[in-house]
Amino acid sequence: MSLDYENDGALHEKIIEDVLAAYPDKFAKRRRKHLSVATPAGAEETAPAEETLLTECDVKSNIKSIPGVMTIRGCAYAGSKGVVWGPVKDMVHISHGPVGCGQYSWSQRRNYYIGTTGIDTFVTMQFTSDFQEKDIVFGGDKKLDKVISEIESLFPLNHGVTIQSECPIGLIGDDIEAVARKKKKEIGKTVVPVRCEGFRGVSQSLGHHIANDAIRDWVFEKQDGEIAFEGTPYDVNVIGDYNIGGDAWASRILLEEMGLRIVGNWSGDATLAEIERAPKAKLNLIHCYRSMNYICRYMEEKYAIPWMEYNFFGPSQIAASLRKIAKHFGPEIEEKAEAVIAKYQPLVDAVIAKYGPRLKGKSVMLYVGGLRPRHVITAYEDLGMEIAGTGYEFAHNDDYQRTGHYVKNGTLIYDDVTGYELEKFIEKIRPDLVGSGIKEKYPVQKMGIPFRQMHSWDYSGPYHGYDGFAIFARDMDLAINNPVWGLFDAPWKAKPAPAFLDAAE
Amino acid sequence: MPQSADRVLDHAPLFRQPEYQEMFARKREQFECPASGEAVEAQRDYARTWEYREKNLAREALVVNPAKACQPLGAVFAAAGFERTMSFVHGSQGCVAYYRSHLSRHFKEPSSAVSSSMTEDAAVFGGLNNMIDGLANTYSLYDPKMIAVSTTCMAEVIGDDLHAFIQNAKNKGSVPQDYDVPFAHTPAFVGSHVDGYDNMIKGVLEHFWKGRTRSAGEGLNLIPGFDGFCVGNNRELKRLLDLIGVSYTLIQDASDTYDTPSDGEFRMYSGGTRLEDVAAALNARATLSLQKYCTRKTLDYAAEQGQETHSFHYPLGVRGTDELLLKISELSGRPIPEAITMERGRLIDAMADSQSWLHGKKYAIFGDPDVVYGLARFVMETGGEPIHCLATNGTKAWEEEMQALLASSPFGASGQVWAGKDLWHLRSLLFTEPVDFVLGNSYAKYLERDTGTPLIRTAFPIFDRHHHHRFPVMGYQGGLRLLTTILDKIFDKLDQDTIDPAKTDYSFDLTR
């Protein structure tokens, strides 16, 4: 199902001009390239229906943020430790450098896992070398060596260590690769140095890439000997699902039901063994393209494993994705996939019947990272909601190309939006819901506009899969239709209060 | 299929359903290559022993679950306490995203700060251009009255000179020459967020006081320090000071910044100490710091200017509040009014009513140095025993002050002070020398789970409970609030331990 609506492109063009007027000229010019309005795609497209481009939404991306603004972006360390490596649960991830980076990212991404924390599992812990001035002056390699020894002695059931470099490491020229090689020999476990210093690149995106390269160089390439593994023709890896609030689990249950076997789940709830065995799989299924396409391309080249993108947000995309995946494996799996879709159809119908009327026609603005600015669009549309604007924190050109498949004509597109722009966009469009992060949540709510954190699912979730769609629908309803939004105006300053729907379960 | 539209299960109940439980078991068995159950059990048991504790305490390089953050966070918090001030952090941009998130997660409020967004080229050539362009953008977009500049470790390692950079930027016209741009170097690899607070406050005072001649007046300056409860505490302090009728300036007041109303308008700036008041504060008779370890350099600077200085350790509870009020009364020559004496009496009344439940309870207390001091002191007033007092950013001097505090009361006799230790150390301490309750921040919920010691949330950050910071813990009223929080936990625990029908519920009393 896909809604037919069109946004007010002319209004959106006007809004862009308005925000740019506030900048000094030089920076208005630079920012203009990152803001646009989606226009109808060229007619020459001959791709299959699901790959048809709806719009062009070309903006400049993956360029340095301008100084002195509230960019919402993170850094390479956030991309590597915070996103890719951090969720690998049986390894200890050292935040190598000063104490802050590890502290602020400690337990903040809700990468759910099962394990005994502090004994054989370490995701919600903060391990740091806590750099002091003397480490900056004399170098931190000796300290790092000792840190790894102490980890080995206090947490012997760890299956390996990663070294997540913070800014000073690269600046003072530490040789963490040499320490990694030495310690690997000493402790006989995987030790991965990751050069994800925060000043590298222009956003967290480079951190993802560097983390992928570290998997290639320090896990795959360092594997000695054959890993014992009994394969089946239906072995797949799920790549780029970080199990936020259990997303990967709500996805895995569907893939298993259609007869596939998931060798490795990257990297939510993952163990090192799952990553090591990934080259044995027959297909890589990638959810967050931006953060992990690199390693999929590598596995394709090196191990001839094909990869395929999929989208598990909302029933239309879930069904389309299950069919696309099944097609790769042939009729037997295709039949099972149809059975899975049929099995969940009553749930989908019931969810839409219950929440659709409460959400129909409501407009949404998104600003997130990874895959979400495009992938969640159809989940909203499945509920009858419309997307007025969307944008990415750290997308590249190919992400915006992919976005063209999802957004409607006239949609406002904003890349690396600044706090100032986003606030003005929201003020002028006044959508019924904004989906973004913690830094955006409270300013938007103060304006009286309902909000959901779409990085962390606002402490709810999962949102993936059919089980997740029910939660997604409930959460959007509880955000939009809570009575609090009707209480903002004091009665002695009264405007008529909007009518609110009755409470839902 | 466990999910239904009638009763939507989110993660908390969903994954307990048999379908998911079976899936987890399959995943574990077939793909995870986990450590064996016996090995996990053995290590779990071992990690509870004295032997493990000794190994753990002997750590020299590794830090696990520290209870401290880095300097710039303190600087950003400090800047948030001044009128229409935008925090400008010079360095890599990811850091600023972290500070903003961290503060927002605690206060459930907007947290505004900008970055100069330095990348690799700035690492090579220095960040001067980022400063020039950045100040100009901040000035035009966000219309602040003052821009407070601090640094990240990147800018510090490459040695950017803020004083010169800001002057350069002014010369290039980024902001007017006479525009207020105080600054502080806040390297993340020195000290912690409390030092960042200190450096930023000192930077602001220097900016407004330098080169001016002081004419000593009668007013008092109060600097609250890094305080996650600033919303409730500062308002309570102001109420008490107004009751006494003192002339005062609260230097760095973030109580309104982190507590704006929801009425349809987003206020990027709200409240904060007025800039002209900061300038006039040079003439104060004395500067009082409520948290000594947050203001070591600042107080030295105030003393150099000729002011009397006094510092406290997060003054709360009876004696803590007494001391603060007495000092204020003494310095101002104003008596403590009867209304406050009555408030004091009511706190004492409450403590007396509840004393039997509090007497002899054992606590582990962790957090920033002054906070730990204040809490330990209050706990002893209630007849409780601080057994472990831990501050990851505690110094040798703090350790000595804590020892002296513990020695001042028979209830401190079993107390131990742990400066520079982290929460993984505390885990070992709790297993080997258990206590009844932990007083600290949300990070200790893992200690609560692992060791079974109930956590009473009282410090920064509190991520997993709402609105605590809106209520004061300082003053006699704050004492009442803190007392109630502790008692609630004591009674909740008792109820939980006695709730099994026909097993333990003979002590499940209605009246206590």
Short mmCIF file of N, CA and C in Angstrom, two decimals, chain A residues 23-24 26-27 64-65 67-70 73-74 77-78 89 103-108 110 112 114 117 120 124-128 130-133 136 146 150 153-156 159 167 199 201-202 245-246 249-250 252-253 256 262 269 271 273-274 344 354 420 423 442 446-447 459-461 467 471 474 488, chain B residues 1 3 5 9-11 15 20 23-24 26-27 31-33 40 43-44 52 55 59-66 68-70 73 86 92-93 97-102 105 108-110 113-116 119-121 130 133-134 137-138 140-142 154 189 260-261 264-266 268 424 443 446 449 463:
data_model
loop_
_atom_site.label_atom_id
_atom_site.label_comp_id
_atom_site.label_asym_id
_atom_site.label_seq_id
_atom_site.Cartn_x
_atom_site.Cartn_y
_atom_site.Cartn_z
N TYR A 23 21.73 33.27 7.48
CA TYR A 23 23.17 32.97 7.49
C TYR A 23 23.99 34.10 6.88
N PRO A 24 25.25 34.22 7.31
CA PRO A 24 26.18 35.05 6.54
C PRO A 24 26.25 34.46 5.11
N LYS A 26 28.36 33.62 2.75
CA LYS A 26 29.22 32.49 2.39
C LYS A 26 28.58 31.18 2.81
N PHE A 27 27.96 31.20 4.00
CA PHE A 27 27.42 29.94 4.52
C PHE A 27 26.01 29.68 4.03
N LYS A 64 31.73 18.35 5.05
CA LYS A 64 31.95 18.96 6.37
C LYS A 64 30.78 19.84 6.80
N SER A 65 30.42 19.74 8.07
CA SER A 65 29.42 20.65 8.62
C SER A 65 30.05 22.03 8.71
N PRO A 67 31.07 25.43 10.60
CA PRO A 67 31.38 25.68 12.01
C PRO A 67 30.39 26.63 12.67
N GLY A 68 30.21 26.46 13.98
CA GLY A 68 29.43 27.42 14.75
C GLY A 68 27.93 27.17 14.73
N VAL A 69 27.50 26.06 14.18
CA VAL A 69 26.07 25.75 14.19
C VAL A 69 25.82 24.51 15.06
N MET A 70 24.56 24.27 15.36
CA MET A 70 24.23 23.04 16.06
C MET A 70 24.00 21.94 15.04
N ARG A 73 25.05 15.95 13.95
CA ARG A 73 25.95 14.82 13.66
C ARG A 73 26.83 14.39 14.83
N GLY A 74 27.27 13.15 14.75
CA GLY A 74 28.27 12.64 15.67
C GLY A 74 29.61 12.53 14.96
N TYR A 77 34.15 8.01 15.98
CA TYR A 77 34.12 7.12 17.16
C TYR A 77 32.68 6.65 17.41
N ALA A 78 31.73 7.58 17.31
CA ALA A 78 30.33 7.22 17.51
C ALA A 78 29.90 6.19 16.47
N LYS A 89 28.78 -8.59 21.56
CA LYS A 89 28.58 -8.68 23.00
C LYS A 89 29.64 -9.43 23.78
N GLN A 103 32.01 7.52 28.29
CA GLN A 103 30.99 7.81 29.29
C GLN A 103 29.67 8.22 28.64
N TYR A 104 29.76 9.12 27.66
CA TYR A 104 28.53 9.63 27.05
C TYR A 104 27.84 8.57 26.18
N SER A 105 28.60 7.62 25.68
CA SER A 105 27.99 6.60 24.81
C SER A 105 27.64 5.34 25.60
N TRP A 106 27.92 5.36 26.89
CA TRP A 106 27.71 4.18 27.74
C TRP A 106 26.22 3.85 27.83
N SER A 107 25.85 2.70 27.32
CA SER A 107 24.48 2.19 27.48
C SER A 107 23.41 3.08 26.84
N GLN A 108 23.78 3.86 25.84
CA GLN A 108 22.80 4.80 25.32
C GLN A 108 22.10 4.32 24.06
N ARG A 110 20.72 1.17 23.37
CA ARG A 110 19.70 0.13 23.54
C ARG A 110 19.91 -1.05 22.61
N TYR A 112 19.96 -4.43 22.43
CA TYR A 112 19.59 -5.51 23.33
C TYR A 112 20.41 -6.77 23.07
N ILE A 114 21.47 -10.92 25.02
CA ILE A 114 21.30 -11.84 26.12
C ILE A 114 22.67 -12.33 26.54
N THR A 117 26.28 -9.91 31.95
CA THR A 117 27.12 -8.72 31.80
C THR A 117 28.24 -8.70 32.84
N ASP A 120 30.51 -12.82 30.75
CA ASP A 120 30.80 -13.25 29.38
C ASP A 120 30.27 -12.27 28.34
N THR A 124 26.91 -3.26 27.93
CA THR A 124 26.48 -2.09 28.72
C THR A 124 27.51 -1.72 29.78
N MET A 125 28.77 -1.83 29.38
CA MET A 125 29.84 -1.41 30.30
C MET A 125 30.72 -0.39 29.59
N GLN A 126 31.44 0.38 30.39
CA GLN A 126 32.33 1.38 29.80
C GLN A 126 33.76 1.08 30.23
N PHE A 127 34.54 0.59 29.26
CA PHE A 127 35.95 0.30 29.48
C PHE A 127 36.76 1.42 28.85
N THR A 128 37.61 2.04 29.64
CA THR A 128 38.39 3.14 29.06
C THR A 128 39.81 3.15 29.60
N ASP A 130 41.16 5.98 30.00
CA ASP A 130 41.10 7.19 30.82
C ASP A 130 42.39 8.01 30.72
N PHE A 131 42.68 8.46 29.52
CA PHE A 131 43.93 9.20 29.27
C PHE A 131 44.12 10.39 30.21
N GLN A 132 45.33 10.50 30.73
CA GLN A 132 45.72 11.65 31.52
C GLN A 132 46.78 12.43 30.74
N GLU A 133 47.11 13.58 31.25
CA GLU A 133 48.05 14.43 30.53
C GLU A 133 49.35 13.70 30.19
N ILE A 136 49.21 11.77 27.06
CA ILE A 136 49.31 12.60 25.86
C ILE A 136 50.77 12.91 25.58
N LYS A 146 48.90 -2.63 28.92
CA LYS A 146 48.54 -3.01 30.28
C LYS A 146 47.02 -3.13 30.45
N GLU A 150 45.03 -6.34 31.86
CA GLU A 150 44.12 -6.29 33.02
C GLU A 150 42.72 -6.79 32.64
N SER A 153 42.83 -10.48 32.73
CA SER A 153 42.87 -11.05 34.06
C SER A 153 41.52 -10.91 34.79
N LEU A 154 40.83 -9.81 34.56
CA LEU A 154 39.57 -9.60 35.30
C LEU A 154 38.34 -10.13 34.56
N PHE A 155 38.44 -10.23 33.24
CA PHE A 155 37.30 -10.68 32.43
C PHE A 155 37.72 -11.80 31.49
N PRO A 156 38.17 -12.92 32.06
CA PRO A 156 38.81 -13.96 31.24
C PRO A 156 37.88 -14.59 30.21
N HIS A 159 35.89 -12.84 24.52
CA HIS A 159 36.36 -13.54 23.32
C HIS A 159 37.23 -12.66 22.43
N CYS A 167 40.02 10.91 19.71
CA CYS A 167 40.82 11.94 19.00
C CYS A 167 42.32 11.95 19.29
N PHE A 199 37.91 13.14 14.86
CA PHE A 199 38.12 14.23 13.90
C PHE A 199 38.19 13.69 12.47
N GLY A 201 37.01 12.29 9.01
CA GLY A 201 35.79 12.35 8.22
C GLY A 201 34.92 13.51 8.66
N VAL A 202 33.67 13.48 8.21
CA VAL A 202 32.80 14.64 8.46
C VAL A 202 31.62 14.29 9.36
N GLY A 245 16.11 -2.07 20.90
CA GLY A 245 14.86 -2.51 21.51
C GLY A 245 14.43 -3.90 21.03
N GLY A 246 15.36 -4.67 20.46
CA GLY A 246 15.03 -6.03 20.02
C GLY A 246 14.64 -6.15 18.56
N TRP A 249 15.63 -9.31 16.70
CA TRP A 249 14.91 -10.51 17.12
C TRP A 249 13.55 -10.59 16.42
N ALA A 250 12.88 -9.42 16.31
CA ALA A 250 11.57 -9.41 15.64
C ALA A 250 11.74 -9.67 14.14
N ARG A 252 14.48 -11.69 12.95
CA ARG A 252 14.99 -13.05 12.87
C ARG A 252 13.86 -14.08 12.91
N ILE A 253 12.86 -13.80 13.73
CA ILE A 253 11.77 -14.77 13.89
C ILE A 253 11.05 -14.98 12.55
N GLU A 256 13.47 -16.99 10.13
CA GLU A 256 13.51 -18.40 10.52
C GLU A 256 12.22 -19.10 10.11
N ILE A 262 19.94 -17.99 10.21
CA ILE A 262 20.77 -16.79 10.32
C ILE A 262 22.08 -17.13 11.01
N ASP A 269 23.23 -8.08 19.39
CA ASP A 269 23.24 -9.40 20.02
C ASP A 269 24.26 -10.35 19.37
N THR A 271 27.89 -12.29 18.55
CA THR A 271 29.14 -12.75 19.15
C THR A 271 30.22 -12.72 18.07
N ALA A 273 32.01 -15.13 17.19
CA ALA A 273 31.88 -16.35 16.39
C ALA A 273 30.92 -16.14 15.22
N GLU A 274 29.85 -15.39 15.45
CA GLU A 274 28.89 -15.15 14.37
C GLU A 274 29.52 -14.33 13.25
N TYR A 344 0.59 -13.44 9.27
CA TYR A 344 0.60 -12.17 9.98
C TYR A 344 -0.42 -11.17 9.46
N LYS A 354 -7.30 -0.63 13.93
CA LYS A 354 -7.36 0.04 15.22
C LYS A 354 -6.72 1.43 15.18
N TYR A 420 19.10 25.25 13.89
CA TYR A 420 18.34 26.44 13.49
C TYR A 420 17.36 26.12 12.35
N GLU A 423 14.45 23.71 13.39
CA GLU A 423 13.46 24.39 14.21
C GLU A 423 12.54 25.25 13.33
N TYR A 442 13.08 17.62 22.92
CA TYR A 442 12.48 18.57 23.85
C TYR A 442 12.15 19.93 23.22
N LYS A 446 8.31 21.29 23.27
CA LYS A 446 7.97 22.59 23.85
C LYS A 446 7.08 23.38 22.90
N MET A 447 7.29 23.15 21.59
CA MET A 447 6.48 23.85 20.59
C MET A 447 5.06 23.28 20.51
N TYR A 459 12.76 4.53 23.80
CA TYR A 459 12.81 3.51 24.88
C TYR A 459 11.76 2.44 24.70
N SER A 460 11.13 2.38 23.54
CA SER A 460 10.15 1.34 23.26
C SER A 460 10.77 0.39 22.23
N GLY A 461 9.97 -0.13 21.35
CA GLY A 461 10.46 -1.06 20.34
C GLY A 461 10.21 -2.48 20.75
N ASP A 467 5.73 -8.00 14.54
CA ASP A 467 5.55 -7.71 15.96
C ASP A 467 5.91 -6.26 16.24
N ILE A 471 3.84 -2.32 17.59
CA ILE A 471 4.37 -1.39 18.60
C ILE A 471 4.55 -0.01 17.99
N ARG A 474 1.18 1.65 17.76
CA ARG A 474 0.75 2.08 19.09
C ARG A 474 1.49 3.32 19.54
N PHE A 488 -1.74 22.87 26.51
CA PHE A 488 -0.66 23.86 26.46
C PHE A 488 -1.13 25.29 26.73
N MET B 1 1.79 -16.91 17.64
CA MET B 1 2.07 -15.48 17.47
C MET B 1 1.63 -14.71 18.72
N GLN B 3 1.88 -11.48 19.42
CA GLN B 3 1.47 -10.08 19.28
C GLN B 3 0.01 -9.97 18.86
N ALA B 5 -3.26 -6.81 18.17
CA ALA B 5 -3.61 -5.39 18.16
C ALA B 5 -4.36 -5.01 19.44
N LEU B 9 2.27 -5.90 22.76
CA LEU B 9 3.37 -6.18 23.69
C LEU B 9 4.64 -5.49 23.19
N ASP B 10 5.22 -4.62 23.98
CA ASP B 10 6.51 -4.08 23.56
C ASP B 10 7.62 -4.98 24.10
N HIS B 11 8.88 -4.52 23.98
CA HIS B 11 10.00 -5.41 24.26
C HIS B 11 9.95 -6.07 25.64
N PHE B 15 9.51 -10.41 24.37
CA PHE B 15 10.57 -11.39 24.19
C PHE B 15 10.56 -12.48 25.26
N TYR B 20 9.95 -16.59 21.20
CA TYR B 20 11.23 -15.88 21.25
C TYR B 20 12.24 -16.62 22.12
N MET B 23 13.74 -19.24 20.15
CA MET B 23 14.66 -18.68 19.15
C MET B 23 16.01 -18.31 19.78
N PHE B 24 15.96 -17.71 20.97
CA PHE B 24 17.21 -17.34 21.66
C PHE B 24 18.05 -18.58 21.94
N ARG B 26 18.04 -21.43 20.32
CA ARG B 26 18.60 -21.91 19.04
C ARG B 26 19.81 -21.09 18.63
N LYS B 27 19.67 -19.79 18.74
CA LYS B 27 20.77 -18.91 18.32
C LYS B 27 22.01 -19.21 19.15
N PHE B 31 25.01 -20.88 17.02
CA PHE B 31 25.88 -19.88 16.38
C PHE B 31 26.76 -19.04 17.30
N GLU B 32 26.41 -18.97 18.57
CA GLU B 32 27.10 -17.98 19.39
C GLU B 32 28.46 -18.43 19.92
N CYS B 33 28.68 -19.75 19.99
CA CYS B 33 29.91 -20.29 20.61
C CYS B 33 30.16 -19.63 21.96
N VAL B 40 30.71 -19.71 33.11
CA VAL B 40 30.07 -18.45 33.48
C VAL B 40 29.76 -18.44 34.98
N GLN B 43 32.98 -18.07 36.99
CA GLN B 43 33.53 -16.73 36.95
C GLN B 43 32.65 -15.76 37.76
N ARG B 44 31.36 -16.00 37.69
CA ARG B 44 30.43 -15.17 38.45
C ARG B 44 30.70 -15.29 39.95
N TYR B 52 39.22 -11.85 44.03
CA TYR B 52 38.93 -11.03 42.84
C TYR B 52 39.01 -9.55 43.20
N LYS B 55 42.56 -8.34 43.24
CA LYS B 55 43.04 -8.21 41.86
C LYS B 55 42.45 -6.96 41.21
N ARG B 59 44.28 -2.91 39.96
CA ARG B 59 44.32 -2.39 38.59
C ARG B 59 45.09 -1.08 38.50
N GLU B 60 45.91 -0.94 37.47
CA GLU B 60 46.66 0.31 37.35
C GLU B 60 46.31 1.11 36.11
N ALA B 61 45.91 0.43 35.05
CA ALA B 61 45.71 1.13 33.79
C ALA B 61 44.24 1.16 33.36
N LEU B 62 43.54 0.06 33.54
CA LEU B 62 42.17 -0.06 33.05
C LEU B 62 41.18 0.64 33.98
N VAL B 63 40.23 1.34 33.38
CA VAL B 63 39.14 1.94 34.14
C VAL B 63 37.83 1.36 33.62
N VAL B 64 36.99 0.87 34.52
CA VAL B 64 35.74 0.24 34.12
C VAL B 64 34.57 0.93 34.81
N ASN B 65 33.63 1.41 34.03
CA ASN B 65 32.45 2.09 34.58
C ASN B 65 32.82 3.23 35.53
N PRO B 66 33.57 4.20 35.05
CA PRO B 66 33.94 5.31 35.92
C PRO B 66 32.75 6.21 36.25
N LYS B 68 32.64 9.53 36.38
CA LYS B 68 33.08 10.89 36.07
C LYS B 68 32.97 11.09 34.57
N ALA B 69 32.86 12.34 34.15
CA ALA B 69 32.87 12.66 32.73
C ALA B 69 34.03 13.61 32.46
N CYS B 70 34.10 14.16 31.24
CA CYS B 70 35.27 14.96 30.92
C CYS B 70 34.98 16.46 31.05
N LEU B 73 32.05 18.88 29.35
CA LEU B 73 30.66 18.74 29.82
C LEU B 73 30.40 19.74 30.95
N MET B 86 25.36 31.21 24.60
CA MET B 86 25.51 30.00 23.79
C MET B 86 26.88 29.41 24.07
N SER B 92 36.31 18.81 17.76
CA SER B 92 35.50 17.94 16.90
C SER B 92 34.04 18.01 17.31
N GLN B 93 33.15 17.85 16.33
CA GLN B 93 31.74 18.11 16.58
C GLN B 93 31.04 16.98 17.33
N ALA B 97 27.67 16.78 20.35
CA ALA B 97 26.47 15.94 20.29
C ALA B 97 26.35 15.14 21.58
N TYR B 98 27.47 14.66 22.07
CA TYR B 98 27.47 13.88 23.32
C TYR B 98 27.06 14.74 24.53
N TYR B 99 27.63 15.94 24.64
CA TYR B 99 27.28 16.76 25.82
C TYR B 99 25.80 17.11 25.80
N ARG B 100 25.33 17.48 24.62
CA ARG B 100 23.92 17.87 24.51
C ARG B 100 23.01 16.69 24.87
N SER B 101 23.33 15.53 24.35
CA SER B 101 22.52 14.35 24.65
C SER B 101 22.54 14.03 26.13
N HIS B 102 23.74 14.08 26.70
CA HIS B 102 23.91 13.70 28.10
C HIS B 102 23.07 14.59 29.01
N ARG B 105 19.30 14.03 28.42
CA ARG B 105 18.80 12.77 28.97
C ARG B 105 18.56 12.87 30.47
N LYS B 108 15.73 16.04 30.75
CA LYS B 108 14.57 15.93 29.86
C LYS B 108 14.21 17.33 29.34
N GLU B 109 15.21 18.03 28.89
CA GLU B 109 15.09 19.41 28.44
C GLU B 109 15.99 19.63 27.24
N PRO B 110 15.71 20.68 26.45
CA PRO B 110 16.64 21.03 25.38
C PRO B 110 18.00 21.40 25.97
N ALA B 113 24.12 23.89 22.32
CA ALA B 113 25.55 24.17 22.28
C ALA B 113 25.98 23.98 20.83
N VAL B 114 26.95 24.78 20.41
CA VAL B 114 27.44 24.63 19.04
C VAL B 114 28.88 24.16 19.05
N SER B 115 29.31 23.71 17.88
CA SER B 115 30.66 23.19 17.75
C SER B 115 31.37 23.93 16.63
N SER B 116 32.69 24.00 16.71
CA SER B 116 33.41 24.60 15.59
C SER B 116 33.71 23.54 14.53
N THR B 119 37.84 19.16 11.66
CA THR B 119 38.11 17.84 11.10
C THR B 119 39.60 17.71 10.80
N GLU B 120 39.95 16.75 9.96
CA GLU B 120 41.38 16.45 9.76
C GLU B 120 42.21 17.65 9.32
N ASP B 121 41.65 18.47 8.44
CA ASP B 121 42.44 19.60 7.97
C ASP B 121 42.73 20.57 9.11
N ASN B 130 38.03 27.80 11.71
CA ASN B 130 36.78 27.30 12.29
C ASN B 130 36.26 28.27 13.35
N ASP B 133 34.93 31.56 11.37
CA ASP B 133 33.63 31.31 10.72
C ASP B 133 32.57 30.92 11.74
N GLY B 134 33.01 30.12 12.70
CA GLY B 134 32.06 29.59 13.68
C GLY B 134 31.43 30.68 14.52
N ASN B 137 28.86 32.56 12.49
CA ASN B 137 27.60 31.81 12.30
C ASN B 137 26.77 31.76 13.56
N THR B 138 27.43 31.48 14.68
CA THR B 138 26.70 31.41 15.95
C THR B 138 26.02 32.73 16.26
N SER B 140 25.12 35.13 14.15
CA SER B 140 23.98 35.49 13.31
C SER B 140 22.79 34.57 13.48
N LEU B 141 23.03 33.29 13.73
CA LEU B 141 21.89 32.37 13.75
C LEU B 141 21.16 32.35 15.07
N TYR B 142 21.90 32.35 16.17
CA TYR B 142 21.28 32.04 17.45
C TYR B 142 21.12 33.26 18.36
N MET B 154 40.81 17.43 21.24
CA MET B 154 41.48 17.61 19.95
C MET B 154 42.16 18.97 19.85
N PHE B 189 41.61 15.34 29.01
CA PHE B 189 42.54 14.40 29.64
C PHE B 189 43.12 14.95 30.94
N THR B 260 12.24 24.87 31.29
CA THR B 260 11.36 25.82 30.61
C THR B 260 9.98 25.21 30.46
N PRO B 261 8.95 26.06 30.47
CA PRO B 261 7.59 25.53 30.42
C PRO B 261 7.20 25.03 29.03
N GLY B 264 3.95 25.98 24.01
CA GLY B 264 3.92 26.21 22.57
C GLY B 264 5.15 26.93 22.04
N GLU B 265 6.01 27.39 22.95
CA GLU B 265 7.19 28.12 22.51
C GLU B 265 8.45 27.40 22.96
N PHE B 266 9.42 27.27 22.05
CA PHE B 266 10.72 26.74 22.45
C PHE B 266 11.62 27.91 22.81
N MET B 268 15.14 28.95 23.59
CA MET B 268 16.53 28.49 23.57
C MET B 268 17.27 29.04 24.79
N TRP B 424 33.29 -0.48 38.90
CA TRP B 424 33.63 -1.91 38.90
C TRP B 424 34.39 -2.27 40.18
N TYR B 443 23.74 5.03 36.76
CA TYR B 443 24.67 3.99 36.31
C TYR B 443 24.74 2.84 37.31
N TYR B 446 23.14 -1.10 37.43
CA TYR B 446 23.81 -2.38 37.15
C TYR B 446 24.35 -2.99 38.44
N ARG B 449 21.42 -4.57 40.17
CA ARG B 449 21.08 -5.87 39.58
C ARG B 449 22.11 -6.94 39.98
N PHE B 463 19.09 9.06 34.45
CA PHE B 463 18.52 8.87 33.11
C PHE B 463 17.22 8.07 33.16
#
